Coordinates of C-alpha atoms in Angstrom, one line a residue:
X19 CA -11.0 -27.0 37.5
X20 CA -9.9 -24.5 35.3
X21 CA -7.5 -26.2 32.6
X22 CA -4.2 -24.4 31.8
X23 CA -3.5 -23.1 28.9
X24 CA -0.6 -23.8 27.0
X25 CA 1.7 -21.2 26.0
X26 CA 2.9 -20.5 22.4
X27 CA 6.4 -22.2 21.9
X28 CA 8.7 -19.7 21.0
X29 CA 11.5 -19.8 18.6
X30 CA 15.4 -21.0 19.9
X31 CA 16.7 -16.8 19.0
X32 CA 14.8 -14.0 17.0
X33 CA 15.9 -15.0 13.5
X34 CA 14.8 -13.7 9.8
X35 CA 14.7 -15.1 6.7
X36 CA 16.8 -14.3 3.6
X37 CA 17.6 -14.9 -0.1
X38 CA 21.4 -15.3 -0.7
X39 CA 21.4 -15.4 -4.8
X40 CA 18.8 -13.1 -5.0
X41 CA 20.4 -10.0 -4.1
X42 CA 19.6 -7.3 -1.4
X43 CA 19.5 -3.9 -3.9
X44 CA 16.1 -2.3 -2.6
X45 CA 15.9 -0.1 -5.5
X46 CA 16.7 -2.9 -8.3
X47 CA 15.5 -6.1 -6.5
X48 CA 12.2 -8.1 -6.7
X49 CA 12.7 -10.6 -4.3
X50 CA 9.8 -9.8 -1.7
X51 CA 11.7 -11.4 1.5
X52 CA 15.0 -9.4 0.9
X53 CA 13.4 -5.9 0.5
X54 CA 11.4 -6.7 3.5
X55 CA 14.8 -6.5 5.2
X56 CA 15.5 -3.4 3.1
X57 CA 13.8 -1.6 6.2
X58 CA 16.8 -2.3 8.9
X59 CA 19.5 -1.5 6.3
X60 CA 18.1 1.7 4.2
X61 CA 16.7 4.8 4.8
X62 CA 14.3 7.7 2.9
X63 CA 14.9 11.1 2.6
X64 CA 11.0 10.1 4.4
X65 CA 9.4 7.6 6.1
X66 CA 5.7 7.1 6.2
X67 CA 3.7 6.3 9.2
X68 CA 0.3 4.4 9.4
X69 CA -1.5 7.0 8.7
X70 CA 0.7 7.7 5.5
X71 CA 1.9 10.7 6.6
X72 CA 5.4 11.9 6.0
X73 CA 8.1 12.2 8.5
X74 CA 11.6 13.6 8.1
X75 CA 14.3 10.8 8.1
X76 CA 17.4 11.8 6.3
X77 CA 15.9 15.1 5.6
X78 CA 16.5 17.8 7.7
X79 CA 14.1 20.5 6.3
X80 CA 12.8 21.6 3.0
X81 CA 10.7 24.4 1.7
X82 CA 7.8 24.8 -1.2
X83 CA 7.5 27.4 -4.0
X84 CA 4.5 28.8 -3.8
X85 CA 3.3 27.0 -6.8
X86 CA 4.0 23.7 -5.3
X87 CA 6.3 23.0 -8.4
X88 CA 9.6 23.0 -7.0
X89 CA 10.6 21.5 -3.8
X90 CA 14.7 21.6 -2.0
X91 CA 15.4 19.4 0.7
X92 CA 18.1 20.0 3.3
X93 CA 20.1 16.7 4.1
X94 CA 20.5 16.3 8.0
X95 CA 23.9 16.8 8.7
X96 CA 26.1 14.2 10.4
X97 CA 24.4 11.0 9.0
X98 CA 27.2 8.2 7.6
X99 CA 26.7 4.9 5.6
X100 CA 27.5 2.1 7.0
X101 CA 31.0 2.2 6.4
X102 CA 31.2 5.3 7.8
X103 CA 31.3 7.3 5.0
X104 CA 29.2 10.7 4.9
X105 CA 25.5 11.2 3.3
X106 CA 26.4 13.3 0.5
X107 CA 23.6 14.9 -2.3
X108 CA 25.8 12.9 -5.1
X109 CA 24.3 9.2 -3.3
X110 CA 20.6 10.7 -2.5
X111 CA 20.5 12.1 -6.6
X112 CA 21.5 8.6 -8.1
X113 CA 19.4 7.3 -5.9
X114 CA 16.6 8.8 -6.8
X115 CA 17.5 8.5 -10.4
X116 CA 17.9 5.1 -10.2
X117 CA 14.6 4.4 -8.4
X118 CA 13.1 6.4 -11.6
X119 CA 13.5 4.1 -14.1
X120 CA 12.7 1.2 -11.6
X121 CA 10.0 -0.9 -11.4
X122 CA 8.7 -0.9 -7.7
X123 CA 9.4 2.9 -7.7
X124 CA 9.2 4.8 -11.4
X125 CA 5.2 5.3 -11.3
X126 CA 6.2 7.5 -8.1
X127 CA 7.8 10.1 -10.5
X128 CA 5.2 10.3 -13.4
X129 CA 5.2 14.5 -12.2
X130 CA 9.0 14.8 -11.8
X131 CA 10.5 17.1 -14.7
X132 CA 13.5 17.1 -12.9
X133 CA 16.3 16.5 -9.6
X134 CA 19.3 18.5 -9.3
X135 CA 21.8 18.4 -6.4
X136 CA 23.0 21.7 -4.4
X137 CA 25.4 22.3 -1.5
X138 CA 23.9 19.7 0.7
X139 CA 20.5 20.4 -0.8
X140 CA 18.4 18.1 -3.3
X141 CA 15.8 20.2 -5.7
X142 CA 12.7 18.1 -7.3
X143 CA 11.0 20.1 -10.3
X144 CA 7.5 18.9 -10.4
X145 CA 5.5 19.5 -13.6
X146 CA 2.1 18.7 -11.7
X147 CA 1.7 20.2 -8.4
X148 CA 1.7 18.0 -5.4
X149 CA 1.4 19.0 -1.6
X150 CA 2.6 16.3 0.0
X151 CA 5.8 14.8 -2.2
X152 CA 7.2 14.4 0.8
X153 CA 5.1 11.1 1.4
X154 CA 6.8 9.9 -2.1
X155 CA 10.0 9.7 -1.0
X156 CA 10.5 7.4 1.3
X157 CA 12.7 5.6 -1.2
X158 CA 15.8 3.8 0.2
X159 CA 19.0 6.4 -0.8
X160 CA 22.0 3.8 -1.3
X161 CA 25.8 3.9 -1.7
X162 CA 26.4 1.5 -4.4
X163 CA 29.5 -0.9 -4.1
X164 CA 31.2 -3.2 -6.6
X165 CA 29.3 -6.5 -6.6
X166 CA 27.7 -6.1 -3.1
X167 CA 25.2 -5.0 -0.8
X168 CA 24.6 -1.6 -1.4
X169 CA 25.8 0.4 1.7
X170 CA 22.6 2.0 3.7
X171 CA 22.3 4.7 6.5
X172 CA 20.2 2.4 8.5
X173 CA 20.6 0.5 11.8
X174 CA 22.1 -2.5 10.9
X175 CA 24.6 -3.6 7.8
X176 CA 24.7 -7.4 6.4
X177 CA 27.7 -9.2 7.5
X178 CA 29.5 -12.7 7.0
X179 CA 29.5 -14.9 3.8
X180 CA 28.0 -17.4 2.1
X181 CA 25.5 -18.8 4.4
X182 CA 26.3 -17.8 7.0
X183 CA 24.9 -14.1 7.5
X184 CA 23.9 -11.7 10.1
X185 CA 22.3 -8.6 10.3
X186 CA 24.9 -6.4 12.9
X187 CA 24.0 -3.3 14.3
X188 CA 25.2 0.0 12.7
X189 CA 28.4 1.3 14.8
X190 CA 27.8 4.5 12.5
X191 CA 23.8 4.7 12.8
X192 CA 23.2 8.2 13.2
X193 CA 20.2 7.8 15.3
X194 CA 22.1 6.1 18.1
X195 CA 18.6 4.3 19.6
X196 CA 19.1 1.5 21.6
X197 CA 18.0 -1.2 19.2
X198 CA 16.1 -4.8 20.7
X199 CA 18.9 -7.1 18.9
X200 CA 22.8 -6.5 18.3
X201 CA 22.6 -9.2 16.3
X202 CA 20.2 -10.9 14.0
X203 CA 20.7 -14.6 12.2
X204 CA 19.9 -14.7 8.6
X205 CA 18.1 -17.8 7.6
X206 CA 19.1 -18.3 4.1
X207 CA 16.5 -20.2 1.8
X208 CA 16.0 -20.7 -1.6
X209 CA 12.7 -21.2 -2.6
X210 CA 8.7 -20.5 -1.4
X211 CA 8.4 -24.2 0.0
X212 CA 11.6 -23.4 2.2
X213 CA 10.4 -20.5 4.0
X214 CA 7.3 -21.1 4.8
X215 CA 9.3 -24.5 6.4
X216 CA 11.6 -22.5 8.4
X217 CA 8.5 -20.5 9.9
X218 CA 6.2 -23.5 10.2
X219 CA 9.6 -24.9 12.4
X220 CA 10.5 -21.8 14.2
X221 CA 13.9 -21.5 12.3
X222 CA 12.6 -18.1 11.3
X223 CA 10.8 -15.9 14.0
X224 CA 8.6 -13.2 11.7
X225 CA 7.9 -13.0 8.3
X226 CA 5.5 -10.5 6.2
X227 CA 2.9 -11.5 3.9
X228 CA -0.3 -10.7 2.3
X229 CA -2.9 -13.5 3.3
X230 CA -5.6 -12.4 0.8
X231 CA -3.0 -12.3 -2.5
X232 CA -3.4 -14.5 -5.3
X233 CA -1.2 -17.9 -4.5
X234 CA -0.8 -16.6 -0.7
X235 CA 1.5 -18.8 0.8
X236 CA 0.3 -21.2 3.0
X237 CA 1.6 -21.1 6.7
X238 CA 0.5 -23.0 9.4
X239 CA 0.6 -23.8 13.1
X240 CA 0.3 -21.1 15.7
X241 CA 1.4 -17.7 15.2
X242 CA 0.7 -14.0 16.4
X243 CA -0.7 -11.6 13.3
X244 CA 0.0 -7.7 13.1
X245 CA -2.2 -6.7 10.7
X246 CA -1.2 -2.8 9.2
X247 CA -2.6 -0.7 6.8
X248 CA -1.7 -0.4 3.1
X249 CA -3.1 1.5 0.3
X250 CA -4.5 -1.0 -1.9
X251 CA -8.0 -0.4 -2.6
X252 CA -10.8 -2.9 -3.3
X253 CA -13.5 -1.5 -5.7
X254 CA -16.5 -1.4 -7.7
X255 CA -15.7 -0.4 -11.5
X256 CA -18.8 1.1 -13.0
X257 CA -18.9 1.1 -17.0
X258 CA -19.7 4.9 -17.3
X259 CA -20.2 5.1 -20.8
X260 CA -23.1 2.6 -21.9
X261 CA -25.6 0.2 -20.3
X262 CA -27.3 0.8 -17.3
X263 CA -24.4 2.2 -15.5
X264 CA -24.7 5.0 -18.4
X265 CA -26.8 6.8 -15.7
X266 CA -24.7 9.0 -12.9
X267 CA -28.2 8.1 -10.8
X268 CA -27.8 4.5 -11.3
X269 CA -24.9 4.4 -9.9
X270 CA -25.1 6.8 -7.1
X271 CA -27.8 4.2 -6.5
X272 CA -25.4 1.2 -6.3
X273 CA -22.9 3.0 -4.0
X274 CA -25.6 2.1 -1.2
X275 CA -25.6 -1.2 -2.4
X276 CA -22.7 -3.4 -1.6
X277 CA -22.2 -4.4 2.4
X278 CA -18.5 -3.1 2.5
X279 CA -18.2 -4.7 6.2
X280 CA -19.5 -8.1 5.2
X281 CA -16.4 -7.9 2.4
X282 CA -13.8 -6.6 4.5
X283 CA -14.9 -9.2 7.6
X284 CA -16.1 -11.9 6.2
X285 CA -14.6 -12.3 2.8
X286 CA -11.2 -10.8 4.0
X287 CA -11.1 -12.5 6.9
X288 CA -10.7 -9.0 8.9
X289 CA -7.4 -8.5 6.8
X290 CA -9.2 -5.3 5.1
X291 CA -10.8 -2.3 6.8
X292 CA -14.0 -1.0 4.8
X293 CA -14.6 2.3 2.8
X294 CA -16.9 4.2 0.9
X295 CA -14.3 6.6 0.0
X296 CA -10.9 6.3 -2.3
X297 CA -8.5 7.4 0.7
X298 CA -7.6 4.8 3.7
X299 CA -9.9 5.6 6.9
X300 CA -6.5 5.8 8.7
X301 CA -5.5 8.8 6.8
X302 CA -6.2 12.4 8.6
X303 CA -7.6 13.8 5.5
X304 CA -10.8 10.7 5.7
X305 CA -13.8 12.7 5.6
X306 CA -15.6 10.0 7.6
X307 CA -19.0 12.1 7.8
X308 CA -19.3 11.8 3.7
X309 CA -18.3 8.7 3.7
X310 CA -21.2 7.3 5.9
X311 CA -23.6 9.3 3.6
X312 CA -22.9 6.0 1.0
X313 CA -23.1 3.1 3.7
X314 CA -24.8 0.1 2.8
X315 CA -28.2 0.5 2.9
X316 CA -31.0 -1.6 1.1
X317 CA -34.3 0.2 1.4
X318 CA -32.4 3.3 0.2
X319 CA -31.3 1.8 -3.0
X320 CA -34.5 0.5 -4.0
X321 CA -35.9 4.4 -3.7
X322 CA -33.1 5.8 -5.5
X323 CA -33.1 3.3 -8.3
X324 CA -36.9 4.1 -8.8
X325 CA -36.2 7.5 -9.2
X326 CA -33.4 6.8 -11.7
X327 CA -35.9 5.3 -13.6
X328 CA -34.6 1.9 -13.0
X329 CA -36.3 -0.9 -15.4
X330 CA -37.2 -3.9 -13.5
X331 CA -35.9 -7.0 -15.0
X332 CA -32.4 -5.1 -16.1
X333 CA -29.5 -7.3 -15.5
X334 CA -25.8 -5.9 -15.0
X335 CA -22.9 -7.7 -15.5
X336 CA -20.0 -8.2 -12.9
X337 CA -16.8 -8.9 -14.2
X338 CA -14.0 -10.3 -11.8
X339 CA -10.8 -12.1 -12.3
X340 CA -10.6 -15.8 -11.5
X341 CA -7.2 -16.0 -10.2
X342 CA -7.9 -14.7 -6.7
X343 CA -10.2 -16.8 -4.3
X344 CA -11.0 -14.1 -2.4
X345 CA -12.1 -11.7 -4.7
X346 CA -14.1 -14.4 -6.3
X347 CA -15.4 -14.8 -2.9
X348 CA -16.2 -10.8 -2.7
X349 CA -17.9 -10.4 -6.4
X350 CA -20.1 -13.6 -5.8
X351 CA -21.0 -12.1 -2.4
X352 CA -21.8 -8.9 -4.0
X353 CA -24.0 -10.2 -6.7
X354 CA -26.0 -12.4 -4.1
X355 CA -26.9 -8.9 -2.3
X356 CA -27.6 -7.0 -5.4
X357 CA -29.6 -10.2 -7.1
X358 CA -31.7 -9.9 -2.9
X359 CA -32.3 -6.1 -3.5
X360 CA -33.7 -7.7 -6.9
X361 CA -31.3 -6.2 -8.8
X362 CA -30.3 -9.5 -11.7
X363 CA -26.6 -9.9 -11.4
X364 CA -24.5 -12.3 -14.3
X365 CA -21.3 -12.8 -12.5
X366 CA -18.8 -14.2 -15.0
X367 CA -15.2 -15.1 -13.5
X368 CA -12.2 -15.0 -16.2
X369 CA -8.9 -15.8 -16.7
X370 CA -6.8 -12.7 -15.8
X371 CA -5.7 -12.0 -20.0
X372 CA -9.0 -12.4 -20.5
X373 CA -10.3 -10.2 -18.0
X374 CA -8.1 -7.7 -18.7
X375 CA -9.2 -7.3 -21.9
X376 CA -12.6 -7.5 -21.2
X377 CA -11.9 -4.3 -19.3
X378 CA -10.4 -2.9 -21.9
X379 CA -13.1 -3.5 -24.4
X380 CA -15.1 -2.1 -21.7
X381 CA -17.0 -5.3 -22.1
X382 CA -18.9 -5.2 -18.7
X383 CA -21.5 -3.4 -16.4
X384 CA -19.6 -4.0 -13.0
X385 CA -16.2 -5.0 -12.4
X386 CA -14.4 -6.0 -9.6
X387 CA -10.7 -4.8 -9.2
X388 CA -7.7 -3.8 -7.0
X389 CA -5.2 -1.0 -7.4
X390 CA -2.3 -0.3 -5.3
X391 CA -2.2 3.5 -5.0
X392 CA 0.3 5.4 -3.8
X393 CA 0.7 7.1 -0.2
X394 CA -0.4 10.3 -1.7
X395 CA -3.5 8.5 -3.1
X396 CA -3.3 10.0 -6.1
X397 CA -6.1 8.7 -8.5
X398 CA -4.9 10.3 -11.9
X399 CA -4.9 6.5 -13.3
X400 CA -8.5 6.0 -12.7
X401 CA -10.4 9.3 -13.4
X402 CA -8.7 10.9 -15.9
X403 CA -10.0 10.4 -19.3
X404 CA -6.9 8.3 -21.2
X405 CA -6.1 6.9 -17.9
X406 CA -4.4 3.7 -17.4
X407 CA -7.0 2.0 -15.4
X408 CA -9.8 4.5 -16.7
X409 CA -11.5 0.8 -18.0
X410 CA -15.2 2.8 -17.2
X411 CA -14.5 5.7 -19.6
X412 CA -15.2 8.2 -16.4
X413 CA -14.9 11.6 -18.1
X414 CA -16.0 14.6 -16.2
X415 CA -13.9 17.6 -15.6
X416 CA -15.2 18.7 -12.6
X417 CA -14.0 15.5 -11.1
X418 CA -10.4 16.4 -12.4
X419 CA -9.9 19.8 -11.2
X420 CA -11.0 19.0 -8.0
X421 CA -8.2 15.9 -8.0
X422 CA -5.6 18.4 -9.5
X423 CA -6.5 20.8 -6.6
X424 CA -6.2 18.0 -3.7
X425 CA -3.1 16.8 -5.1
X426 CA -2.0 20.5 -4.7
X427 CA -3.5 21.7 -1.2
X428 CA -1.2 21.1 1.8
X429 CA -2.3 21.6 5.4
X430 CA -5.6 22.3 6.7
X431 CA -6.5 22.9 2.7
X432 CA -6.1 19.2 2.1
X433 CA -8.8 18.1 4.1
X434 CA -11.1 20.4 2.5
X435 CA -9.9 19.5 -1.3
X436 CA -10.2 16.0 0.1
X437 CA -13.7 16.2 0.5
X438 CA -14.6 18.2 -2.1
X439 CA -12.8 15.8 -4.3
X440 CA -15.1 12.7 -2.9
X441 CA -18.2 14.8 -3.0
X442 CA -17.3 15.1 -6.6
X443 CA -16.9 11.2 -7.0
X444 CA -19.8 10.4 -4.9
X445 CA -22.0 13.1 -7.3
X446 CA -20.7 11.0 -10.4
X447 CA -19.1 8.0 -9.5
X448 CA -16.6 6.9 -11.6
X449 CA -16.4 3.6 -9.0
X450 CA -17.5 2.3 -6.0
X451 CA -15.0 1.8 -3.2
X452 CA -15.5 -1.8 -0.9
X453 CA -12.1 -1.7 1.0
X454 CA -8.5 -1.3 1.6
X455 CA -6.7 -4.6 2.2
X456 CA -4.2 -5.2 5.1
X457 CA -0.7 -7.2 5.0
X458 CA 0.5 -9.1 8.0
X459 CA 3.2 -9.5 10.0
X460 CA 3.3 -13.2 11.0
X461 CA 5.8 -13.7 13.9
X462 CA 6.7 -17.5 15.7
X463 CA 7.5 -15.1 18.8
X464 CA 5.6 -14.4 21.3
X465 CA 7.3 -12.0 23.1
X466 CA 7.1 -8.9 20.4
X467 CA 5.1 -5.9 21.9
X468 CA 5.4 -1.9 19.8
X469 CA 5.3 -3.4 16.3
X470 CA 4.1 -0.5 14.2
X471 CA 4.4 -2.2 10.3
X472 CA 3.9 0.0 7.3
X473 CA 3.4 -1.1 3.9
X474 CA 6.9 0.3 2.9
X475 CA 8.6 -0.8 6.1
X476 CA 8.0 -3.8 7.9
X477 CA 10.3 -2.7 10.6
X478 CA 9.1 0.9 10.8
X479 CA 10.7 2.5 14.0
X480 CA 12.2 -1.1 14.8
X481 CA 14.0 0.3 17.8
X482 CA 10.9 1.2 19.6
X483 CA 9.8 -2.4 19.5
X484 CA 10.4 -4.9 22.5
X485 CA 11.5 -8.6 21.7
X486 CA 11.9 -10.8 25.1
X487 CA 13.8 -13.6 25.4

């Protein structure tokens, strides 16, 4: 006979976790847990989608000078806080103000030269074109109070004391959806140990979490994932300036080299999708054709590397931090397939000061890093000569223009700047790109169906989503 299964015990009500010393500001805060909340409290002028795409939240409209310098944004009209104040420009300035000199949001306005506030208008003054700011701003606009929560636009507010806290529906939410829960129990903990103890026992129903991050934490048991897409790439650094990887043919060599599939599946446990190309494959403007022009493929390396005049019996050295497992896992899988195509790999593993200034010495052939770029994937940091994570010395011009004009183009033109832009980096590859990692969305129950997580918003569209029970 055919045995029954057992179903997967589901949690006594739908209940999230929270931090009650740790504040809820999701401009100012760092507690990971509470800003994951930030999503059913705050809203953007934007929101981003999964395929990081921008879509009009508590904007209205907005319009584009022709030299994609100066951008005004129409606030929609008849959206409150929570308290049932109006949306005014005076809240979405200071907001944006305050998110500039913050740490999870500043590197977002390295272009801004300016904000300024109109008759229910917000102007942003860019000194850098960029034809898709839009996909910038999904920053949470707050109304500040004295000493508490600050007051959001979004469809539910933080109510009760103490310990004892709820999230409440919105009676002001301008959106008026039907949402899944009036009410939501907050679970307040204090420390690491405690939540993944209330998921383990079901006191919490969902939690967010990247399982591939240095000191992941360490659930258990049964639980459903939703994996989702975020924009931090998994590469390849190449050391552009001496050694072997000196030669742009060397290394258009090595881009065929590394099995980005084995990484992203086997290393990554499936919680990364694999790419040959520095924009997520989710993203419209992916020019998956070029990008399959670079897939992993031995007998082709060993040709090229010939013809670059490769010296048999060169070895390169790979570089990786030791404080991640997984990436330890990925270089030392990488340098087994590079030392099979006979290539001789030295993989040395190093404390994260010290590999950091390894990089910075430029003390290394190969390197093996991670960068969390922005929705606009914007790689000014890594190909620009002076550039913060420019460890390779990459200089070529070409390369930048063509960056400068993607980060312009809007439209149809941004899939062609795209790929002119990769054909440039594939040409004379500053890097090799392995993967972009996924987050999770661990829930205890079993009866969530339309979750749709983004990396800023856990809870993106949460009133689309069905919770039985």
């Amino acid at each position: 006979a055919t045995p029954t299964p057992t179903p997967t015990p589901v949690a006594a009500e739908f209940a999230l976790a929270c931090y009650p010393d740790a504040g809820y500001h999701p401009i100012t805060g760092s507690n990971r847990t509470n800003l994951l909340l930030g999503g059913l409290l705050h809203e953007g002028l934007f929101a981003v989608d999964p395929q990081f795409d921008a879509e009009e939240v508590l904007c209205s409209s907005y319009t584009m000078s022709s030299d994609g310098l100066t951008w005004t944004f129409t606030l929609r009209s008849g959206v409150t806080f929570s308290d049932g104040s109006p949306l005014t420009t005076a809240e979405v300035l200071s907001s944006l103000e305050l998110a500039r000199t913050s740490t999870l949001y500043s590197a977002r306005f390295a272009d801004v030269a300016e904000i300024t506030a109109g008759e229910g208008t917000v102007t942003i003054t860019l000194s850098r074109a960029n034809g898709v700011l839009p996909s910038l701003l999904d920053i949470p606009i707050v109304k500040e109070t004295e000493g508490g929560v600050p007051l959001g636009t979004g469809p539910y507010v933080i109510t009760g004391s103490g310990e004892d806290l709820s999230l409440t529906a919105n009676p002001h939410w301008w959106r008026g959806e039907e949402l899944p829960r009036d009410s939501i129990p907050l679970r307040g903990i204090q420390e690491t140990d405690d939540l993944i103890h209330a998921f383990d026992t079901r006191e919490i129903s969902l939690v967010g979490t990247d399982l591939t991050a240095t000191g992941a934490l360490g659930f258990s048991g049964t639980f459903n994932t939703v994996d989702y897409p975020t924009a931090n790439m998994v590469y390849v650094g190449f050391n552009t300036t001496s050694g072997p990887c000196a030669s742009a043919a060397v290394r258009k060599a090595l881009l065929k080299a590394f099995d980005r599939e084995a990484v992203a599946t086997g290393i990554y446990s499936r919680h990364a999708v694999a790419a040959t190309l520095p924009l997520h494959p989710e993203s419209s403007f992916y020019p998956s054709s070029l990008g399959e022009t670079v897939s992993y493929s031995p007998r082709e390396v060993e040709q090229a590397l010939a013809q670059a005049g490769w010296s048999d019996g060169t070895t390169l050295e790979l570089v990786v931090s030791s404080e991640n497992q997984d990436r330890v896992a990925a270089a030392q899988s990488l340098a087994d397939d590079l030392n099979d195509l006979g290539i001789q790999i030295t993989l040395t593993k190093l404390e994260w000061t010290d590999y950091l200034a390894a990089l910075q010495r430029r003390d290394f052939d190969l390197y093996l890093g991670e960068v969390r770029l922005t929705a606009d994937f914007d790689l000014t940091a890594l190909i620009t000569p002076g550039g913060a994570l420019n460890y390779g010395g990459y200089n070529n011009q070409e390369a930048v223009d063509a960056l400068n004009s993607y980060r312009a183009a809007t439209g149809q033109g941004r899939g062609w700047s795209a790929k002119n832009l990769c054909s440039e980096l594939l040409e004379d590859p500053p890097f090799a790109v392995l993967c972009f990692k996924n987050w999770s969305a661990l829930t205890q129950w079993s009866g969530i169906t339309h979750m749709t997580p983004t990396q800023q918003n856990l809870f993106y569209h949460f009133w689309e989503w069905e919770i039985a029970g």
